[in-house]
Amino acid sequence: MKCKSCGEKATVYMRQHHKLALCKEHFLEWLPEQTERFIKKYRMFGRDDNILVAVSGGKDSLSLWDILHRLGYKADGLYIGLGIDEGISYSDESHRLAEKFASERGLKLHVVDIQKTYGHTIPVIAEKTHRGFSRPCSVCGVTKRHEMNRIARDMGYSVLATGHNLDDEAATLFGNTLSWSKDFLPRQSPVLPESDGLARKVKPLCRFYEKEMTAYALLRGIEYIYEECPFSVGSTSIYYKELLNQLESERPGAKLIFYTKFLEAKDAGLFAPPEQIRAELFPCPTCGQPTSAEGQCSFCRMMEKVDERTSG
Ligand code: AMP
Ligand code: FES
Ligand code: ZN
Ligand code: ZN
């Protein structure tokens, strides 16, 4: 197989992208060029924006930071220490890799440690709020979202970028479609506009297959954590990813079509415009972050429960 650009031996073959074959050098150029196209297409941000990239230490978010840096955007990182240490030192190792990535490139990394800031690790918060063991993923999700919004706002970032790839987005879409979620489907988007007290949220990698991101990270020599979060084993999202991979192996490109045709249908008016769907937001009386119901936001409600159960 030969590189479409230079005719040298190809390193990456993308059956799903019209059988595109590229050598290492041209693949490493192609991926950021495509990212730039999507940033413009979905009007994510410009060169003047201050971007906060949420980095988990995994291949997607570190590659995203690398790409934005190579493209000349102003992007700092945020690592959230979750205190997940079940079997492997998942959090310590991902923290180390995020720090290493930043210091080798002279980039600025903000670090928030949940235990230091709120007194407990994510598994402990999950245990206290759910009385006994439960999968901490939803507690973790609420916390990460809250902390990303908080740091973006406190530090004056206009844009918050995450490393969600096509496999992530297609699995989420699949789940939302199975239940025809009228709350989540209209809001699943590569860009969520800023609103009072909330930074704009963007997913610049949402059209790249997971295996393309793995190839990018490896070929760029980015050191990242190979392990998935130990709590993700057996999760619904991994099950949906497996189902979609089966489909993809029979029909190359199916995942991309599933996702992009959804975005097109949404643009063509499948749902009411976002202004009509978006619920009114109220500031949380405890932390000030906008929330859809009057009263405390879900994070502050959760932390209050933890405090009650810790003291009482
Ligand atoms: P996940 O929810 O683990 O699939 O991660 C989705 C995205 O959230 C990643 O690509 C990162 O941008 C961000 N993210 C996940 N975990 C962390 C973390 N511990 N600190 C900062 N950002 C994170
Ligand atoms: Fe949060 Fe796994 S529970 S990353
Ligand atoms: Zn080439
Ligand atoms: Zn709050």
Short mmCIF file of C-alpha atoms and ligand atoms in Angstrom, two decimals:
data_model
loop_
_atom_site.label_atom_id
_atom_site.label_comp_id
_atom_site.label_asym_id
_atom_site.label_seq_id
_atom_site.Cartn_x
_atom_site.Cartn_y
_atom_site.Cartn_z
CA MET A 1 0.00 0.00 0.00
CA LYS A 2 1.39 3.41 -0.97
CA CYS A 3 0.94 6.84 0.66
CA LYS A 4 -1.56 8.90 -1.30
CA SER A 5 0.56 12.02 -0.82
CA CYS A 6 4.10 10.89 -1.59
CA GLY A 7 3.94 7.34 -2.92
CA GLU A 8 6.22 5.98 -0.17
CA LYS A 9 5.19 2.93 1.82
CA ALA A 10 1.97 3.68 3.78
CA THR A 11 1.89 3.22 7.57
CA VAL A 12 -1.80 3.92 8.18
CA TYR A 13 -4.64 2.55 6.09
CA MET A 14 -8.11 3.99 6.70
CA ARG A 15 -10.69 1.81 5.02
CA GLN A 16 -13.40 3.95 6.61
CA HIS A 17 -12.11 7.16 4.96
CA HIS A 18 -12.44 6.20 1.29
CA LYS A 19 -9.55 3.76 1.68
CA LEU A 20 -7.07 6.51 2.44
CA ALA A 21 -3.48 5.25 2.93
CA LEU A 22 -0.76 7.52 4.32
CA CYS A 23 2.86 7.28 5.44
CA LYS A 24 3.76 8.30 8.99
CA GLU A 25 4.80 11.82 8.02
CA HIS A 26 1.67 12.52 5.99
CA PHE A 27 -0.69 10.93 8.52
CA LEU A 28 0.80 13.21 11.21
CA GLU A 29 0.04 16.19 8.94
CA TRP A 30 -3.38 14.95 7.81
CA LEU A 31 -4.87 14.56 11.28
CA PRO A 32 -4.23 18.13 12.52
CA GLU A 33 -5.36 19.51 9.13
CA GLN A 34 -8.63 17.63 9.47
CA THR A 35 -8.96 18.84 13.07
CA GLU A 36 -8.55 22.42 11.87
CA ARG A 37 -11.29 21.79 9.29
CA PHE A 38 -13.69 20.57 11.97
CA ILE A 39 -12.79 23.47 14.31
CA LYS A 40 -13.82 25.85 11.50
CA LYS A 41 -16.78 23.83 10.25
CA TYR A 42 -18.43 23.70 13.68
CA ARG A 43 -17.20 27.21 14.63
CA MET A 44 -15.50 25.93 17.76
CA PHE A 45 -12.97 28.70 18.49
CA GLY A 46 -10.41 31.05 16.99
CA ARG A 47 -6.78 32.01 17.59
CA ASP A 48 -7.81 34.64 20.15
CA ASP A 49 -9.68 32.27 22.40
CA ASN A 50 -8.15 31.01 25.63
CA ILE A 51 -8.76 27.29 25.56
CA LEU A 52 -8.72 24.93 28.51
CA VAL A 53 -8.09 21.32 27.46
CA ALA A 54 -9.27 18.72 29.95
CA VAL A 55 -6.55 16.08 29.95
CA SER A 56 -7.02 12.67 31.50
CA GLY A 57 -3.55 11.30 30.65
CA GLY A 58 -5.13 9.15 27.93
CA LYS A 59 -4.30 9.17 24.23
CA ASP A 60 -7.22 11.30 23.06
CA SER A 61 -6.91 14.28 25.35
CA LEU A 62 -3.09 14.41 25.24
CA SER A 63 -3.19 14.17 21.44
CA LEU A 64 -5.79 16.93 21.37
CA TRP A 65 -3.53 19.19 23.40
CA ASP A 66 -0.61 18.30 21.11
CA ILE A 67 -2.67 19.07 17.99
CA LEU A 68 -3.98 22.42 19.29
CA HIS A 69 -0.44 23.38 20.26
CA ARG A 70 0.87 22.40 16.80
CA LEU A 71 -1.92 24.39 15.13
CA GLY A 72 -0.93 27.49 17.09
CA TYR A 73 -3.92 27.79 19.42
CA LYS A 74 -3.60 29.12 22.97
CA ALA A 75 -4.38 26.03 25.03
CA ASP A 76 -3.61 25.21 28.67
CA GLY A 77 -4.38 21.89 30.33
CA LEU A 78 -6.49 20.79 33.29
CA TYR A 79 -5.94 17.50 35.06
CA ILE A 80 -8.46 16.38 37.69
CA GLY A 81 -7.09 13.93 40.26
CA LEU A 82 -9.91 11.53 41.07
CA GLY A 83 -8.11 9.29 43.58
CA ILE A 84 -8.83 6.10 41.65
CA ASP A 85 -6.43 3.47 42.85
CA GLU A 86 -8.15 0.10 42.46
CA GLY A 87 -5.71 -2.62 41.48
CA ILE A 88 -3.56 -0.17 39.52
CA SER A 89 -2.53 3.37 40.45
CA TYR A 90 -4.72 4.71 37.70
CA SER A 91 -4.93 8.31 38.92
CA ASP A 92 -1.28 8.65 39.99
CA GLU A 93 -0.02 7.27 36.70
CA SER A 94 -2.31 9.41 34.55
CA HIS A 95 -1.33 12.47 36.60
CA ARG A 96 2.36 11.70 36.08
CA LEU A 97 1.90 11.37 32.32
CA ALA A 98 -0.08 14.61 32.05
CA GLU A 99 2.64 16.47 34.01
CA LYS A 100 5.38 14.91 31.89
CA PHE A 101 3.63 15.87 28.66
CA ALA A 102 3.21 19.47 29.84
CA SER A 103 6.73 19.97 31.19
CA GLU A 104 8.40 18.48 28.10
CA ARG A 105 6.62 21.04 25.94
CA GLY A 106 6.65 23.96 28.35
CA LEU A 107 2.84 24.00 28.54
CA LYS A 108 0.77 25.14 31.49
CA LEU A 109 -1.17 22.44 33.37
CA HIS A 110 -3.69 23.20 36.11
CA VAL A 111 -4.19 20.36 38.56
CA VAL A 112 -7.19 19.87 40.84
CA ASP A 113 -7.06 17.06 43.35
CA ILE A 114 -10.57 16.09 44.44
CA GLN A 115 -9.47 14.61 47.76
CA LYS A 116 -7.39 17.69 48.67
CA THR A 117 -10.15 20.06 47.59
CA TYR A 118 -13.22 18.25 48.94
CA GLY A 119 -11.81 15.83 51.50
CA HIS A 120 -12.62 12.55 49.75
CA THR A 121 -11.66 10.57 46.66
CA ILE A 122 -14.25 9.73 44.01
CA PRO A 123 -14.70 6.09 45.15
CA VAL A 124 -15.30 7.32 48.73
CA ILE A 125 -17.81 9.97 47.63
CA ALA A 126 -19.63 7.28 45.62
CA GLU A 127 -19.71 4.95 48.57
CA LYS A 128 -21.04 7.61 50.92
CA THR A 129 -23.72 8.88 48.58
CA HIS A 130 -24.91 5.47 47.49
CA ARG A 131 -24.60 3.64 50.82
CA GLY A 132 -22.28 0.79 50.06
CA PHE A 133 -20.54 -0.05 46.83
CA SER A 134 -21.75 1.20 43.53
CA ARG A 135 -19.98 2.03 40.31
CA PRO A 136 -18.61 5.55 40.87
CA CYS A 137 -18.88 6.60 37.22
CA SER A 138 -21.91 8.86 37.58
CA VAL A 139 -20.48 10.57 40.68
CA CYS A 140 -17.22 10.91 38.77
CA GLY A 141 -18.99 12.42 35.76
CA VAL A 142 -20.86 15.00 37.84
CA THR A 143 -17.64 15.94 39.64
CA LYS A 144 -15.51 16.25 36.50
CA ARG A 145 -18.12 18.42 34.80
CA HIS A 146 -18.41 20.66 37.85
CA GLU A 147 -14.65 21.06 38.23
CA MET A 148 -14.06 21.70 34.52
CA ASN A 149 -16.70 24.45 34.56
CA ARG A 150 -15.35 25.90 37.80
CA ILE A 151 -11.74 26.14 36.66
CA ALA A 152 -12.69 27.47 33.22
CA ARG A 153 -14.75 30.21 34.84
CA ASP A 154 -12.37 31.07 37.69
CA MET A 155 -9.34 31.19 35.42
CA GLY A 156 -11.04 33.07 32.60
CA TYR A 157 -11.06 30.48 29.79
CA SER A 158 -13.65 31.03 27.09
CA VAL A 159 -13.56 27.49 25.73
CA LEU A 160 -13.41 24.08 27.35
CA ALA A 161 -12.16 21.26 25.10
CA THR A 162 -12.43 17.53 25.75
CA GLY A 163 -10.89 14.58 23.91
CA HIS A 164 -14.09 12.68 23.03
CA ASN A 165 -13.53 10.74 19.80
CA LEU A 166 -15.98 9.27 17.28
CA ASP A 167 -16.24 5.97 19.14
CA ASP A 168 -17.22 7.85 22.32
CA GLU A 169 -19.75 10.04 20.53
CA ALA A 170 -21.27 7.21 18.49
CA ALA A 171 -21.70 5.09 21.66
CA THR A 172 -23.36 8.00 23.46
CA LEU A 173 -25.60 8.64 20.47
CA PHE A 174 -26.49 4.97 20.30
CA GLY A 175 -27.51 4.97 23.97
CA ASN A 176 -29.52 8.17 23.60
CA THR A 177 -31.22 6.80 20.49
CA LEU A 178 -32.19 3.52 22.13
CA SER A 179 -34.24 5.53 24.61
CA TRP A 180 -35.05 8.40 22.20
CA SER A 181 -33.87 10.73 24.91
CA LYS A 182 -35.56 14.05 24.23
CA ASP A 183 -33.30 15.70 26.82
CA PHE A 184 -29.95 14.46 25.57
CA LEU A 185 -30.35 14.00 21.81
CA PRO A 186 -30.87 17.69 20.99
CA ARG A 187 -27.86 18.64 23.09
CA GLN A 188 -25.36 16.13 21.74
CA SER A 189 -23.13 18.30 19.63
CA PRO A 190 -19.47 19.05 18.76
CA VAL A 191 -20.09 22.53 20.23
CA LEU A 192 -22.27 23.64 23.11
CA PRO A 193 -22.55 27.42 23.14
CA GLU A 194 -21.46 29.39 26.20
CA SER A 195 -24.20 30.56 28.51
CA ASP A 196 -24.24 32.63 31.68
CA GLY A 197 -21.29 31.44 33.73
CA LEU A 198 -20.52 28.43 31.52
CA ALA A 199 -17.68 28.25 29.01
CA ARG A 200 -18.34 27.02 25.48
CA LYS A 201 -17.73 23.26 25.27
CA VAL A 202 -16.07 21.70 22.25
CA LYS A 203 -15.04 18.24 21.07
CA PRO A 204 -12.57 18.77 18.23
CA LEU A 205 -11.79 15.04 17.84
CA CYS A 206 -15.42 13.92 17.54
CA ARG A 207 -14.99 12.77 13.93
CA PHE A 208 -11.87 10.65 14.40
CA TYR A 209 -12.06 6.94 15.01
CA GLU A 210 -10.49 5.76 18.24
CA LYS A 211 -7.95 3.72 16.25
CA GLU A 212 -6.91 6.84 14.34
CA MET A 213 -6.24 8.60 17.65
CA THR A 214 -4.24 5.62 18.89
CA ALA A 215 -2.15 5.73 15.70
CA TYR A 216 -1.60 9.48 16.14
CA ALA A 217 -0.49 9.18 19.77
CA LEU A 218 1.86 6.28 19.01
CA LEU A 219 3.38 7.82 15.88
CA ARG A 220 3.87 11.15 17.67
CA GLY A 221 5.61 9.35 20.51
CA ILE A 222 3.12 10.62 23.10
CA GLU A 223 3.36 8.67 26.34
CA TYR A 224 -0.14 7.98 27.61
CA ILE A 225 -1.89 5.66 30.02
CA TYR A 226 -2.96 2.48 28.19
CA GLU A 227 -5.29 1.26 30.90
CA GLU A 228 -8.92 2.29 30.94
CA CYS A 229 -10.38 3.42 34.23
CA PRO A 230 -10.76 0.20 36.29
CA PHE A 231 -14.42 1.05 36.93
CA SER A 232 -15.25 1.15 33.23
CA VAL A 233 -15.00 -2.65 32.94
CA GLY A 234 -18.42 -4.00 32.06
CA SER A 235 -19.98 -0.55 31.57
CA THR A 236 -22.81 0.07 29.16
CA SER A 237 -20.75 2.45 27.07
CA ILE A 238 -18.10 -0.21 26.47
CA TYR A 239 -20.84 -2.66 25.48
CA TYR A 240 -22.24 -0.16 22.96
CA LYS A 241 -18.74 0.42 21.59
CA GLU A 242 -18.35 -3.33 21.03
CA LEU A 243 -21.69 -3.52 19.24
CA LEU A 244 -20.77 -0.61 17.00
CA ASN A 245 -17.37 -2.19 16.27
CA GLN A 246 -19.15 -5.32 15.08
CA LEU A 247 -21.25 -3.22 12.77
CA GLU A 248 -18.21 -1.29 11.58
CA SER A 249 -16.26 -4.45 10.74
CA GLU A 250 -19.01 -5.52 8.33
CA ARG A 251 -19.69 -2.02 7.06
CA PRO A 252 -16.62 0.22 7.18
CA GLY A 253 -17.62 3.83 7.77
CA ALA A 254 -20.94 2.96 9.47
CA LYS A 255 -19.97 4.64 12.74
CA LEU A 256 -18.99 7.85 11.04
CA ILE A 257 -22.21 7.90 9.00
CA PHE A 258 -24.32 7.18 12.08
CA TYR A 259 -22.82 10.20 13.85
CA THR A 260 -22.44 12.72 11.04
CA LYS A 261 -25.88 12.02 9.55
CA PHE A 262 -27.33 12.64 13.01
CA LEU A 263 -25.59 16.04 13.14
CA GLU A 264 -26.90 16.86 9.66
CA ALA A 265 -30.45 15.86 10.56
CA LYS A 266 -30.23 18.01 13.67
CA ASP A 267 -29.01 20.98 11.62
CA ALA A 268 -31.88 20.41 9.21
CA GLY A 269 -34.37 20.80 12.06
CA LEU A 270 -34.92 17.31 13.47
CA PHE A 271 -35.40 18.98 16.85
CA ALA A 272 -36.60 22.41 17.89
CA PRO A 273 -33.78 24.99 17.85
CA PRO A 274 -31.54 24.89 20.96
CA GLU A 275 -32.87 28.24 22.24
CA GLN A 276 -36.32 26.69 22.57
CA ILE A 277 -35.08 23.51 24.15
CA ARG A 278 -32.66 24.96 26.64
CA ALA A 279 -34.17 25.10 30.08
CA GLU A 280 -33.91 28.28 32.09
CA LEU A 281 -30.80 28.24 34.26
CA PHE A 282 -30.51 29.41 37.86
CA PRO A 283 -27.31 30.01 39.83
CA CYS A 284 -26.58 27.36 42.47
CA PRO A 285 -26.79 29.13 45.87
CA THR A 286 -23.69 27.28 47.09
CA CYS A 287 -21.20 27.40 44.22
CA GLY A 288 -22.79 29.86 41.79
CA GLN A 289 -22.69 27.54 38.78
CA PRO A 290 -25.77 27.63 36.56
CA THR A 291 -28.14 24.73 37.12
CA SER A 292 -31.42 23.74 35.51
CA ALA A 293 -33.47 23.53 38.70
CA GLU A 294 -33.86 26.18 41.38
CA GLY A 295 -31.75 25.18 44.37
CA GLN A 296 -28.38 23.52 44.65
CA CYS A 297 -26.65 21.98 41.64
CA SER A 298 -26.23 18.21 41.58
CA PHE A 299 -22.59 18.43 42.65
CA CYS A 300 -23.31 20.56 45.72
CA ARG A 301 -26.28 18.37 46.68
CA MET A 302 -24.04 15.34 46.44
CA MET A 303 -21.30 16.93 48.55
CA GLU A 304 -23.80 17.96 51.20
CA LYS A 305 -24.91 14.34 51.51
CA VAL A 306 -21.28 13.27 51.86
CA ASP A 307 -20.72 15.82 54.64
CA GLU A 308 -23.85 14.69 56.49
CA ARG A 309 -22.81 11.07 56.31
CA THR A 310 -19.23 11.85 57.30
CA SER A 311 -20.11 13.88 60.40
CA GLY A 312 -23.21 11.92 61.43
P1 AMP B 1 -14.06 9.95 29.63
O1 AMP B 1 -15.23 10.54 30.30
O2 AMP B 1 -13.12 9.27 30.57
O3 AMP B 1 -14.36 9.18 28.38
O4 AMP B 1 -13.21 11.19 29.11
C1 AMP B 1 -13.71 12.08 28.19
C2 AMP B 1 -12.88 13.35 28.21
O5 AMP B 1 -12.99 13.98 29.48
C3 AMP B 1 -11.39 13.11 28.02
O6 AMP B 1 -11.03 13.06 26.66
C4 AMP B 1 -10.81 14.32 28.70
O7 AMP B 1 -10.86 15.44 27.84
C5 AMP B 1 -11.76 14.56 29.86
N1 AMP B 1 -11.29 13.91 31.10
C6 AMP B 1 -11.53 12.65 31.52
N2 AMP B 1 -10.94 12.41 32.71
C7 AMP B 1 -10.31 13.55 33.06
C8 AMP B 1 -9.50 13.95 34.19
N3 AMP B 1 -9.24 13.12 35.20
N4 AMP B 1 -9.02 15.21 34.22
C9 AMP B 1 -9.29 16.08 33.22
N5 AMP B 1 -10.02 15.75 32.13
C10 AMP B 1 -10.53 14.52 32.05
FE1 FES B 2 -14.42 8.28 36.61
FE2 FES B 2 -13.79 5.89 35.89
S1 FES B 2 -15.15 6.41 37.42
S2 FES B 2 -12.95 7.76 35.20
ZN ZN B 3 3.59 10.22 2.48
ZN ZN B 4 -23.31 24.07 43.19
#
